[in-house]
mmCIF file of C-alpha atoms in Angstrom:
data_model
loop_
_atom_site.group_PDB
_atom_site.id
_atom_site.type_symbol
_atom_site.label_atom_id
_atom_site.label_comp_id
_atom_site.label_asym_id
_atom_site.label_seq_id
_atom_site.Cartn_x
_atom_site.Cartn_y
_atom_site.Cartn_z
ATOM 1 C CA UNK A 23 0.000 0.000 0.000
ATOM 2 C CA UNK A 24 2.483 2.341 0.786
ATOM 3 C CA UNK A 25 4.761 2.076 -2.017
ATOM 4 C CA UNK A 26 1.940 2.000 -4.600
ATOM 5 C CA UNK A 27 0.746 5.257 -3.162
ATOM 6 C CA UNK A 28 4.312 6.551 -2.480
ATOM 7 C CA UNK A 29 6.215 5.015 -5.111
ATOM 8 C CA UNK A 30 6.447 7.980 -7.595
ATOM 9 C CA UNK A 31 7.014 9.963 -5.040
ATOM 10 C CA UNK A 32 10.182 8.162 -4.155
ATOM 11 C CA UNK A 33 11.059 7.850 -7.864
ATOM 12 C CA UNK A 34 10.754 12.077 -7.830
ATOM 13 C CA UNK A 35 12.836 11.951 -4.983
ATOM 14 C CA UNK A 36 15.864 9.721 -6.246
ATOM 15 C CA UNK A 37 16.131 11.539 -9.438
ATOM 16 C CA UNK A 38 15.306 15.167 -8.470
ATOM 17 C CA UNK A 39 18.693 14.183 -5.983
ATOM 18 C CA UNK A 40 20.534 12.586 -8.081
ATOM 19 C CA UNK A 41 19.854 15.814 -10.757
ATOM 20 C CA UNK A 42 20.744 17.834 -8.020
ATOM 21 C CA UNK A 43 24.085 16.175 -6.860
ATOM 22 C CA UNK A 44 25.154 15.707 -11.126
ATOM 23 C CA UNK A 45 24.788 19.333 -11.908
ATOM 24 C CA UNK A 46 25.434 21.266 -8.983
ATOM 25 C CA UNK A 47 27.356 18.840 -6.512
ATOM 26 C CA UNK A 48 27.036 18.085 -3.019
ATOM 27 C CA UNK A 49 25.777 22.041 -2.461
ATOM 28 C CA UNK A 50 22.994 21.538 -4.471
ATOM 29 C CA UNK A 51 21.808 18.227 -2.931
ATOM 30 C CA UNK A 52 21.809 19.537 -0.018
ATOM 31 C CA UNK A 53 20.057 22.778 -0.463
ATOM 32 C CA UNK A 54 17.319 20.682 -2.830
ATOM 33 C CA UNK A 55 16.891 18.277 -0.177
ATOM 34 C CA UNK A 56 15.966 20.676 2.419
ATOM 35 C CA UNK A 57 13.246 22.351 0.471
ATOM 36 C CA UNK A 58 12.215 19.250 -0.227
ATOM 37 C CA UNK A 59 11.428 18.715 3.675
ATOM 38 C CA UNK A 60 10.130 22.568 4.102
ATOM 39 C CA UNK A 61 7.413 21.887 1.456
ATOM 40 C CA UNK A 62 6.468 19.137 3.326
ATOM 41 C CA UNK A 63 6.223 20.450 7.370
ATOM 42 C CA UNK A 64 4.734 23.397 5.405
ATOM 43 C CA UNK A 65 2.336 21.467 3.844
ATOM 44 C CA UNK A 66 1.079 18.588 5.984
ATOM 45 C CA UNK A 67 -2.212 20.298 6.442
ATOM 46 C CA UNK A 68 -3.006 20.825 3.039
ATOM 47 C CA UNK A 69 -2.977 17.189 2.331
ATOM 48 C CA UNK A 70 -5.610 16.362 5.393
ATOM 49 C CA UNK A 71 -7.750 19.446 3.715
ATOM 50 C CA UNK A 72 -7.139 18.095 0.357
ATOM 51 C CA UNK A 73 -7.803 14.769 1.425
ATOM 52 C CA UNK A 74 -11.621 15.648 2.791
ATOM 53 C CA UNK A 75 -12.073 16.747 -0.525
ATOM 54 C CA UNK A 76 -10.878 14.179 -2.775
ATOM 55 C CA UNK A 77 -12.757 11.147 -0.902
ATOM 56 C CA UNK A 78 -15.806 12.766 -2.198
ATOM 57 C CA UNK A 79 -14.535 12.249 -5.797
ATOM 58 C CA UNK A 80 -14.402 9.048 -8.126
ATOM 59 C CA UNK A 81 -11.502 6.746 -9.573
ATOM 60 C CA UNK A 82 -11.013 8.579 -12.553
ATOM 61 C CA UNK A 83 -10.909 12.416 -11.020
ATOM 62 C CA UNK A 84 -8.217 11.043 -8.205
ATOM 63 C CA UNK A 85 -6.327 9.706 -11.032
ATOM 64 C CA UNK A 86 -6.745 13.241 -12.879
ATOM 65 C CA UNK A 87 -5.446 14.686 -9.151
ATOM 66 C CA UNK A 88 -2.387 13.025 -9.065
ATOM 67 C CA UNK A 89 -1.314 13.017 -12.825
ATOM 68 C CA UNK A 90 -2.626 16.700 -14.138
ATOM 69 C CA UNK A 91 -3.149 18.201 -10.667
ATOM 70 C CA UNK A 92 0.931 17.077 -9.810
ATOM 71 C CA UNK A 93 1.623 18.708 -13.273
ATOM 72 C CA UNK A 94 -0.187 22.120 -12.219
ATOM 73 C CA UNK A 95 1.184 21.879 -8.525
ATOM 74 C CA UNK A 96 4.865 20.746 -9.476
ATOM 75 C CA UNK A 97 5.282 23.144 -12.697
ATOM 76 C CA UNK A 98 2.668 25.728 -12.077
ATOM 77 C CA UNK A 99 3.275 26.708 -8.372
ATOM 78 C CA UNK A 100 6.773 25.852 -7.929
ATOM 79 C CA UNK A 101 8.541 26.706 -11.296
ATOM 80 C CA UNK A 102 6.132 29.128 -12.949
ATOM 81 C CA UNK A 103 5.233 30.896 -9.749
ATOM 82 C CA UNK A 104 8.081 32.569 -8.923
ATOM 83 C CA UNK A 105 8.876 33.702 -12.443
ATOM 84 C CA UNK A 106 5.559 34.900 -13.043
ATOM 85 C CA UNK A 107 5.884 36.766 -9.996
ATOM 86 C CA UNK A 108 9.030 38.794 -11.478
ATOM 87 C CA UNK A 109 7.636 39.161 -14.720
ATOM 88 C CA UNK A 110 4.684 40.835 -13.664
ATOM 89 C CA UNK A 111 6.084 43.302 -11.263
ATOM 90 C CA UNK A 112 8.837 44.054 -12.935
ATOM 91 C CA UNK A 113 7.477 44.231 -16.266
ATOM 92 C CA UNK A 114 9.253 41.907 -18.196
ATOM 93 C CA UNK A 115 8.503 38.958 -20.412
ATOM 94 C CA UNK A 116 8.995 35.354 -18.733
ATOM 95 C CA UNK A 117 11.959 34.431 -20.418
ATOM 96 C CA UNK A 118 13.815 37.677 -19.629
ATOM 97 C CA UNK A 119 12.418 36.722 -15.601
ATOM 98 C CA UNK A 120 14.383 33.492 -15.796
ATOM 99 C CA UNK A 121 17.353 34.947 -17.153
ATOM 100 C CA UNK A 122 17.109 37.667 -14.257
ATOM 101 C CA UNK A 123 17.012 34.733 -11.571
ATOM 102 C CA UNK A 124 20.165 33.214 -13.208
ATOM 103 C CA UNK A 125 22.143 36.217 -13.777
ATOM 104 C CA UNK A 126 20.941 38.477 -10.565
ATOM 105 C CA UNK A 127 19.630 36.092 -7.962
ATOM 106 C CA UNK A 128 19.896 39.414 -5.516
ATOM 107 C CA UNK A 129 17.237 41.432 -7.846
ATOM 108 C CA UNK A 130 15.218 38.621 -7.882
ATOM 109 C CA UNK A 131 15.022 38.073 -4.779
ATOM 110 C CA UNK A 132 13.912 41.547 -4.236
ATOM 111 C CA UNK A 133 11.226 41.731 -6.821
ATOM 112 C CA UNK A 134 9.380 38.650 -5.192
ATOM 113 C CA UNK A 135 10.259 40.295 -1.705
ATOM 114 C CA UNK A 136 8.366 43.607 -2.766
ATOM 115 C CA UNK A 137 5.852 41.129 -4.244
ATOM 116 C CA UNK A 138 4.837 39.524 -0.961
ATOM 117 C CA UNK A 139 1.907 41.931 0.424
ATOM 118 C CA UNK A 140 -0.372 41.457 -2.651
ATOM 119 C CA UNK A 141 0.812 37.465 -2.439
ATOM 120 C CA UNK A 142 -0.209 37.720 1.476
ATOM 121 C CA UNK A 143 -2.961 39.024 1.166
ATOM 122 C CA UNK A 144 -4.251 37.282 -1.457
ATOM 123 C CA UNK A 145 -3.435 33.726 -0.129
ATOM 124 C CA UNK A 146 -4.485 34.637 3.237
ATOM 125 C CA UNK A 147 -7.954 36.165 2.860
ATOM 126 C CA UNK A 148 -8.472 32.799 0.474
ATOM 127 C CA UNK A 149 -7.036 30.551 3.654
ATOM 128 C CA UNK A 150 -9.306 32.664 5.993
ATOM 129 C CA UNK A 151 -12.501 31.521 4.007
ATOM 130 C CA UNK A 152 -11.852 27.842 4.586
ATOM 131 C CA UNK A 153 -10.885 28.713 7.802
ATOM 132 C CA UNK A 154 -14.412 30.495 8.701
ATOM 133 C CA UNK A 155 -16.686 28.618 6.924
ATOM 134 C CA UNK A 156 -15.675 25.197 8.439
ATOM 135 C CA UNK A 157 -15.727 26.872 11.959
ATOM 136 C CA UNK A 158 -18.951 28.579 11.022
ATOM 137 C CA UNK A 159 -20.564 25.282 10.655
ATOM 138 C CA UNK A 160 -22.510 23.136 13.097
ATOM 139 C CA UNK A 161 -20.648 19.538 13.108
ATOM 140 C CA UNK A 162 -21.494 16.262 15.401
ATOM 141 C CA UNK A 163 -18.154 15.882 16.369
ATOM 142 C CA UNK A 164 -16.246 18.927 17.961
ATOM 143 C CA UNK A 165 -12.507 19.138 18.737
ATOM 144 C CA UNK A 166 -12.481 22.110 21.178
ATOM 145 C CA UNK A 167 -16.283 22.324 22.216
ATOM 146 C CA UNK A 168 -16.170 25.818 24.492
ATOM 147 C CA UNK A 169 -15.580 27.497 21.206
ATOM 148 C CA UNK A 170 -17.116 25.004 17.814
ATOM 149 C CA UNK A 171 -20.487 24.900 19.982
ATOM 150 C CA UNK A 172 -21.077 28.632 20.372
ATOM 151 C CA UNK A 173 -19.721 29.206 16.512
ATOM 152 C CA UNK A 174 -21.604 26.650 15.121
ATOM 153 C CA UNK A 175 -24.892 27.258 16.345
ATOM 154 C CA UNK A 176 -23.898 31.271 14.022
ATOM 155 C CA UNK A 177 -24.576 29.098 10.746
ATOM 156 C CA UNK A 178 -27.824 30.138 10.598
ATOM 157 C CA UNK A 179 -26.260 33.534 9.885
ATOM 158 C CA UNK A 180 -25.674 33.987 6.128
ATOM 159 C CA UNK A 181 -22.645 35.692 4.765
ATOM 160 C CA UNK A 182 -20.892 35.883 8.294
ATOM 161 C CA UNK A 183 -17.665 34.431 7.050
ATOM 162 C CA UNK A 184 -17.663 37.195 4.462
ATOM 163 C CA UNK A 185 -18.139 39.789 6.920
ATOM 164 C CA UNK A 186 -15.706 38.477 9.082
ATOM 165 C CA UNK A 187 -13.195 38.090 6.407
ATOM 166 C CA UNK A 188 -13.626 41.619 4.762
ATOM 167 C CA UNK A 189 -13.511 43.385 8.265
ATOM 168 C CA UNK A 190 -9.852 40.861 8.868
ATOM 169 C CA UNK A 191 -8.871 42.686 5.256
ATOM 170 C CA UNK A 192 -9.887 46.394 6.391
ATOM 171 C CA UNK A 193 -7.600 45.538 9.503
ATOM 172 C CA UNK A 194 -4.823 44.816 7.993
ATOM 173 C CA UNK A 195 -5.111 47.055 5.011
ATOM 174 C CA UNK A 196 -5.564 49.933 7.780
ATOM 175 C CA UNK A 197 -2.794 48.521 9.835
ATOM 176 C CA UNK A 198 -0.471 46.619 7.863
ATOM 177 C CA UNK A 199 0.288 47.104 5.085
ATOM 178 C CA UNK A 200 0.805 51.331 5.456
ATOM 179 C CA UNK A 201 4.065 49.863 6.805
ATOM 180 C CA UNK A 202 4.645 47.022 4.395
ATOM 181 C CA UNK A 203 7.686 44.470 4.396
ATOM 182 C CA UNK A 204 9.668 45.359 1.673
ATOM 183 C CA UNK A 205 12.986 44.447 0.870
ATOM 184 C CA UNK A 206 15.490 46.412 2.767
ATOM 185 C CA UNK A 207 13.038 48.580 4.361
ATOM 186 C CA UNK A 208 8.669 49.062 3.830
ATOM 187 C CA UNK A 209 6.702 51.076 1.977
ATOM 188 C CA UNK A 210 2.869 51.541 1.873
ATOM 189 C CA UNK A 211 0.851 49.088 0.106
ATOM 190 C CA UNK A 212 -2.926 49.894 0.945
ATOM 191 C CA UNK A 213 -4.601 49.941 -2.154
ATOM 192 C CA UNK A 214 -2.241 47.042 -3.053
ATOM 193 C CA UNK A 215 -3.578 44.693 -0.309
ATOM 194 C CA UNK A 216 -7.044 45.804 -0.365
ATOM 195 C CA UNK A 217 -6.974 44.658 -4.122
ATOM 196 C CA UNK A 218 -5.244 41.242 -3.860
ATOM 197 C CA UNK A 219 -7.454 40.715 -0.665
ATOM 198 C CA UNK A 220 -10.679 41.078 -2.440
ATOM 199 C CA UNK A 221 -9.477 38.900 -5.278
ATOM 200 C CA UNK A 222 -8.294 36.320 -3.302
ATOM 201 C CA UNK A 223 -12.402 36.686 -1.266
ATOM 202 C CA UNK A 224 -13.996 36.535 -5.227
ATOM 203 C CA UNK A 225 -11.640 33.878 -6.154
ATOM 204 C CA UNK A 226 -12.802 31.549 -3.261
ATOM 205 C CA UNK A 227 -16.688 32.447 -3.396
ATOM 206 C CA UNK A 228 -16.547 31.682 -7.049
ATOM 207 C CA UNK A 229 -14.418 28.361 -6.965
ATOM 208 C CA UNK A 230 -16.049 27.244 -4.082
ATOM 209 C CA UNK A 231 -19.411 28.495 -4.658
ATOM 210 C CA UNK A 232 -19.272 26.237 -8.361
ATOM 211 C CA UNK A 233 -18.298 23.409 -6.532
ATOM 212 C CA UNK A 234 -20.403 23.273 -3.691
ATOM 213 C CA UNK A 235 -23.201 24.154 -6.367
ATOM 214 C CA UNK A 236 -22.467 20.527 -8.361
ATOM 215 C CA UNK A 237 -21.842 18.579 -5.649
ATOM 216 C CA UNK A 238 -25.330 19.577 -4.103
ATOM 217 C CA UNK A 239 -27.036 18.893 -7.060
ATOM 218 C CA UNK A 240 -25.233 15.690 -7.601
ATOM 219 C CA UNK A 241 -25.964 14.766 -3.799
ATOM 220 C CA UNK A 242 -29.891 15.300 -4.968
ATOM 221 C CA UNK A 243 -29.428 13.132 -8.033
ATOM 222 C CA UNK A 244 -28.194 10.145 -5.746
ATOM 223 C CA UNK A 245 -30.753 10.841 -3.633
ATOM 224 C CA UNK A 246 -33.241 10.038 -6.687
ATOM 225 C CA UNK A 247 -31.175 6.808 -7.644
ATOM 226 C CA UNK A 248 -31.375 5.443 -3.586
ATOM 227 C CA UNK A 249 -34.644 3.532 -4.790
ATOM 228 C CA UNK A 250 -33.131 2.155 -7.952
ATOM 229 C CA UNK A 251 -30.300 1.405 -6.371
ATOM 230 C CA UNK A 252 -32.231 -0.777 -3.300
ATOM 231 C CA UNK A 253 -34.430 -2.257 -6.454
ATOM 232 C CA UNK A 254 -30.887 -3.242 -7.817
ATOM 233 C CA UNK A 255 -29.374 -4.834 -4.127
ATOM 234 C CA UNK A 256 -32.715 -6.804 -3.949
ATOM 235 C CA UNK A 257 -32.177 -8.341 -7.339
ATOM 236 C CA UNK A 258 -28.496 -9.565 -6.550
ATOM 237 C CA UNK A 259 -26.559 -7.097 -8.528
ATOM 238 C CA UNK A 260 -23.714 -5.571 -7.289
ATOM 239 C CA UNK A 261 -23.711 -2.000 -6.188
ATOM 240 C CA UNK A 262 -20.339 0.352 -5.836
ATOM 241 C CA UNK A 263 -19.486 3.602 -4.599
ATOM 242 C CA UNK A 264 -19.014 5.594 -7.599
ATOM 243 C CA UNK A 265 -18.042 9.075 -5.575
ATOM 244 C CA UNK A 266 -18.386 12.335 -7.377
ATOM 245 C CA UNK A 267 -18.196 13.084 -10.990
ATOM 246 C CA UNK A 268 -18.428 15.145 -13.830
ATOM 247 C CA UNK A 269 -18.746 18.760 -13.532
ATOM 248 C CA UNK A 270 -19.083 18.379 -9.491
ATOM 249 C CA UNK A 271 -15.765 16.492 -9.915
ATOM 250 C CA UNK A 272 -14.427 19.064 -11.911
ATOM 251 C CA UNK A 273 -15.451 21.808 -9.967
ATOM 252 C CA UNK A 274 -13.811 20.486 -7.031
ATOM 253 C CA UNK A 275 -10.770 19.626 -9.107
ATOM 254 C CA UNK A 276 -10.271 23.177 -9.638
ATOM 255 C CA UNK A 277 -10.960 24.119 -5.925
ATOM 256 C CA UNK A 278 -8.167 21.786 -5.021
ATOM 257 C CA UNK A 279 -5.743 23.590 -7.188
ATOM 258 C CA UNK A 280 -6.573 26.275 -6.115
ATOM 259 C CA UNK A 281 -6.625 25.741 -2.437
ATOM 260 C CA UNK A 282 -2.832 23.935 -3.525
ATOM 261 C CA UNK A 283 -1.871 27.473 -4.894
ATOM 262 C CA UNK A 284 -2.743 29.572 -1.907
ATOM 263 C CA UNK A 285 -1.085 26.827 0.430
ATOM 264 C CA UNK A 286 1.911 26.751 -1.666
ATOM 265 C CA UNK A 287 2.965 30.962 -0.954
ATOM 266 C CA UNK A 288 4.494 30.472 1.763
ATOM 267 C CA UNK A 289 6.549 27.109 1.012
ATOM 268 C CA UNK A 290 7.642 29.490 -2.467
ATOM 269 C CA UNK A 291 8.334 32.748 -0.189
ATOM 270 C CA UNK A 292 9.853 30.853 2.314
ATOM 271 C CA UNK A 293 12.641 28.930 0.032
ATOM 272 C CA UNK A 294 13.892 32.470 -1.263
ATOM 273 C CA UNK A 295 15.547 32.760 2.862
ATOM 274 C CA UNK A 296 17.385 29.390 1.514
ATOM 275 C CA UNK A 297 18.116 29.688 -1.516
ATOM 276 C CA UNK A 298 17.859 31.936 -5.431
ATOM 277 C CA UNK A 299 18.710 29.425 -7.136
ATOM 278 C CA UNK A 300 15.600 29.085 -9.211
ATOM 279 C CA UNK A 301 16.039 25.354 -10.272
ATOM 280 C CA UNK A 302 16.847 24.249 -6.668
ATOM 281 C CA UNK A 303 13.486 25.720 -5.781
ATOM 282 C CA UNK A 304 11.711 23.925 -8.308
ATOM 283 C CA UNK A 305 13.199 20.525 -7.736
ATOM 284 C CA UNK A 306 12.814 21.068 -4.025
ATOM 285 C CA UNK A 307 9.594 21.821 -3.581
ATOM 286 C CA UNK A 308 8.163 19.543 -6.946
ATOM 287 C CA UNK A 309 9.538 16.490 -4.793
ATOM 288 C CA UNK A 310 7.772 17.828 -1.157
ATOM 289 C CA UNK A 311 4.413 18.635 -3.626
ATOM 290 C CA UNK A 312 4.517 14.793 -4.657
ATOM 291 C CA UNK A 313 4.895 13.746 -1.226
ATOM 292 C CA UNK A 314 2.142 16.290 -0.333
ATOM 293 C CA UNK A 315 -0.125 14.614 -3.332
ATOM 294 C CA UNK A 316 0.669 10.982 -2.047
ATOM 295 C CA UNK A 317 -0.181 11.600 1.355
ATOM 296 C CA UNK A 318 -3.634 13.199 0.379
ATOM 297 C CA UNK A 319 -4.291 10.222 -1.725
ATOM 298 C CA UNK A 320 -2.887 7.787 1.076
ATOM 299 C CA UNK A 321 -5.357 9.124 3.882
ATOM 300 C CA UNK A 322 -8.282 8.784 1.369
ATOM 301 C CA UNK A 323 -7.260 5.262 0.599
ATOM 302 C CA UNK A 324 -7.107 4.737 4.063
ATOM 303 C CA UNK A 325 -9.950 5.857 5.691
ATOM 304 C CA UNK A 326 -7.706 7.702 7.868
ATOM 305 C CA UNK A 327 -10.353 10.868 8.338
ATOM 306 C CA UNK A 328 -13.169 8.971 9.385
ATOM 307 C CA UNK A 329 -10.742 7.075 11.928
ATOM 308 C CA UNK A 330 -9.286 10.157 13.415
ATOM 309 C CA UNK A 331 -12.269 12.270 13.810
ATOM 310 C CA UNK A 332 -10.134 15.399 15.006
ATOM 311 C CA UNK A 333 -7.520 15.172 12.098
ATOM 312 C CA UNK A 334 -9.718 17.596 9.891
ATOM 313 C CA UNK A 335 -10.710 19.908 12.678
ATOM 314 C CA UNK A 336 -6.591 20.245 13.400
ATOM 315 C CA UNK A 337 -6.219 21.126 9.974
ATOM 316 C CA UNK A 338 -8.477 23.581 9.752
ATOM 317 C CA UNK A 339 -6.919 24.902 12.374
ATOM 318 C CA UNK A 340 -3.548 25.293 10.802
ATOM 319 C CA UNK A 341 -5.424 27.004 7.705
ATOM 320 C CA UNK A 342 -7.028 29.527 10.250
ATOM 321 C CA UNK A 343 -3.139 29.942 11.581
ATOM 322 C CA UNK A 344 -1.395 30.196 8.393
ATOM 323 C CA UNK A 345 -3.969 32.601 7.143
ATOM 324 C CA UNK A 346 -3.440 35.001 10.159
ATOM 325 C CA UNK A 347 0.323 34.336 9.515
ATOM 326 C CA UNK A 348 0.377 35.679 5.993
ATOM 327 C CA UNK A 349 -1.669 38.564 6.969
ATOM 328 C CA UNK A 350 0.691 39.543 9.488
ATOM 329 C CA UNK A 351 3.798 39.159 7.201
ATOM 330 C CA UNK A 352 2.370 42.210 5.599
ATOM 331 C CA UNK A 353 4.036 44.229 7.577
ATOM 332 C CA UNK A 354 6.871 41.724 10.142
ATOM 333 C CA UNK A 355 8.480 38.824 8.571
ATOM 334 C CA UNK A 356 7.562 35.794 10.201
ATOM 335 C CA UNK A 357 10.089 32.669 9.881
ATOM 336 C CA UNK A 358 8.893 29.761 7.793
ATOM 337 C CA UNK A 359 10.219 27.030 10.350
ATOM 338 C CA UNK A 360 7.369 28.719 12.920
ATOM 339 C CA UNK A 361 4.869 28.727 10.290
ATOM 340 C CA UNK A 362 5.729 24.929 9.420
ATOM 341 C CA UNK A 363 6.034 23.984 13.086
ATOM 342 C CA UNK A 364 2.551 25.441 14.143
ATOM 343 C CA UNK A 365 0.439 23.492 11.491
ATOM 344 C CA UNK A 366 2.367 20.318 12.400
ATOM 345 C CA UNK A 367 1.747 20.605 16.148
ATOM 346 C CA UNK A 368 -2.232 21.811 15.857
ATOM 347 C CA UNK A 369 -2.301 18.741 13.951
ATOM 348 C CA UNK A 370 -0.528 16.394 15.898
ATOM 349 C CA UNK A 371 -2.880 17.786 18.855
ATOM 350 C CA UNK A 372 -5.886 16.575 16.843
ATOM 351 C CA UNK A 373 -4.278 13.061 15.992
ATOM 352 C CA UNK A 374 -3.850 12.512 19.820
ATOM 353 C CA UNK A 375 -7.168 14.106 20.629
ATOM 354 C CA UNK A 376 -8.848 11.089 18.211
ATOM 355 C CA UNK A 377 -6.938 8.610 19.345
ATOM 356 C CA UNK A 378 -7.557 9.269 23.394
ATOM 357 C CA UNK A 379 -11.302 9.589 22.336
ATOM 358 C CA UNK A 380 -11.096 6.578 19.720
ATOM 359 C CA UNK A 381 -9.962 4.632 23.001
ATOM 360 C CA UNK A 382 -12.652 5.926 25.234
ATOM 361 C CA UNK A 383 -15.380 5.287 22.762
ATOM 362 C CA UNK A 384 -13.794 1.854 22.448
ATOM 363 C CA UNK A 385 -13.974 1.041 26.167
ATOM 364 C CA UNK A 386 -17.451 2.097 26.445
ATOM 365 C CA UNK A 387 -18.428 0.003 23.702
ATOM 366 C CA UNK A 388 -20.179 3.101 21.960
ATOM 367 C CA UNK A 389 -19.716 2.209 18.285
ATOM 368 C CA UNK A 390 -22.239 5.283 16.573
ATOM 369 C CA UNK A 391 -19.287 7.564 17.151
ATOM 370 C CA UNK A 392 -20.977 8.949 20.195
ATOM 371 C CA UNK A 393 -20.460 12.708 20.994
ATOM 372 C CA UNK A 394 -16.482 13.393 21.245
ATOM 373 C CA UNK A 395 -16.917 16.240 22.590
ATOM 374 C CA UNK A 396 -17.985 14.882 26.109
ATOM 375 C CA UNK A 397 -16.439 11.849 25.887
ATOM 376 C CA UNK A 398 -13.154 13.428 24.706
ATOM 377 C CA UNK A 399 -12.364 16.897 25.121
ATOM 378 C CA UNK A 400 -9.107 18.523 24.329
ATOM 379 C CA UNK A 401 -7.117 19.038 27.533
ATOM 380 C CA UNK A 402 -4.245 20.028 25.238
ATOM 381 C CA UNK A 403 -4.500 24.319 26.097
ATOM 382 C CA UNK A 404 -4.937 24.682 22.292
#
């Protein structure tokens, strides 16, 4: 199981190394191999997100995730990215941005630097919306119940998460980003971050909004086929778990990349404090993305989510942090290794939180999944 989930991940990993070590010696296995591993602590919590969406979908859209969606994450994010970023502030066609990178790592780094509010703020208010809308939602089972309870009974209340996104974005844009992080001093972005905040809000209402719209009326056309599908049980025929397709799938396809993009700022940003080299970042972070992709697909395969009952909640929780984080590297410069560390440790919190109530449901013999939240509450100060 794990090395047909995992194995082209290792394959990635002993070539992209091997590449690595060939062309640019032992320096440049080195540096490729820790990005590698920064993509990944960076990262962990976008494959338990990605992973609550892609059990929803069929055989043939997971395959589609891991062969085109790889392709998009691997060469989009992590080699076109950066350019792109370059060539668009600076004004300059793509192939003059990649000679800049080679020939003056220094400028390059400082375009992308200057780059970073409109990347922050974009990413995070996108973040944020996941963030709010899952803890804006009444749920049976609830990690930290003094504070999902209260929030989750506010469902009720449309367009909060909007409203409490846009007032986050008027915060910081009144805040922030007057004093923006720039490189080798700040400078006042405003109008900058109000802009990239607002289309990073339209980007997620329209994305999500398209896929939430299929799957609900898919969920209404399986509700239609339930009878058929008894008629077809009763007869002897077999019946399978098809999962979501066509333009729900797709829909949801594209919500995943996108939710990879906004996840994958900071691992992008954060490389540039190891490294210019433009080709160590790509190889670096495409071999953490495949891990990333594997381990989505190998806690779908699983059944790892609906095992660990807290796993998701932790994740969400990470989003929630990471999207404060970017907002606040607006203006201060956070370090990557606290960004990383804080999303693995929420969701290490949540993996013990399941297990300790996995146990106590166990020893109760409760087998409905029971209510975790008074069986097992978090005692971890989170």
């Amino acid at each position: 199981m794990v090395l047909r989930t995992f194995g082209w991940s290792f394959g990635v990993t002993a070539v992209g190394l091997a590449a690595a070590a060939f062309f640019w010696g032992w320096q440049g296995f080195a540096i490729v191999a820790i990005l590698s591993i920064l993509e990944i602590s960076l990262s962990f919590d976008n494959a338990v997100v990605n992973a609550g969406v892609l059990k929803k979908m069929n055989a043939f859209w997971q395959k589609i995730f891991l062969t085109i969606g790889i392709l998009i994450a691997v060469f989009g994010m992590r080699l076109v990215f950066p350019v792109a970023i370059v060539a668009v502030t600076a004004g300059i066609g793509p192939v003059e941005a990649v000679d800049l990178a080679m020939s003056e790592p220094e400028t390059y780094e400082q375009m992308v630097t200057d780059a970073h509010p409109s990347i922050a703020a974009f990413g995070g208010m996108f973040l944020l919306m996941i963030f709010l809308n899952f803890i804006f939602d009444e749920r049976e089972h609830k990690w930290i119940p003094w504070l999902e309870k209260p929030l989750g009974k506010l469902s009720a209340v449309n367009g909060l998460a909007v409203c409490v996104a846009l007032i986050a974005l008027l915060l910081t844009a009144s805040f922030l980003a007057p004093m923006a992080h720039q490189y080798g001093g700040h400078a006042d972005k405003t109008s900058t971050v109000l802009l990239s905040g607002v289309a990073g809000l339209i980007t997620y209402l329209i994305v999500g909004g398209l896929s939430g719209f299929f799957e609900n009326k898919l969920e209404q056309e399986e509700a239609r086929e339930e009878e058929a599908e008894e008629a077809a049980r009763r007869s002897g025929k077999e019946v399978t778990a098809l999962g979501v397709g066509g333009k729900a799938a797709f829909f949801l396809f594209l919500y995943l990349e996108v939710l990879d993009a906004s996840f994958s700022f900071d691992g992008v940003i954060g490389a540039f404090a190891i490294t210019n080299h433009i080709f160590w970042m790509a190889l670096g972070l495409g071999i953490g993305a495949m891990y990333v992709r594997s381990l989505t697909v190998y806690l779908v395969r699983q059944g790892t989510l609906d095992e660990y009952v807290f796993l998701e909640h932790g994740a969400h929780y990470a989003i929630g942090a990471l999207a404060t984080i970017l907002l606040v590297t607006v203006r201060w410069e956070i370090h990557e290794v606290v960004t990383g560390l804080f999303g693995v440790a929420l969701i290490g919190l949540a993996f013990a939180s399941s297990l300790r109530y996995n146990r106590r449901r166990d020893a109760s013999g409760d087998d409905d999944g029971g209510s975790p939240q008074e069986q097992a509450p978090v005692t971890s100060g989170v």
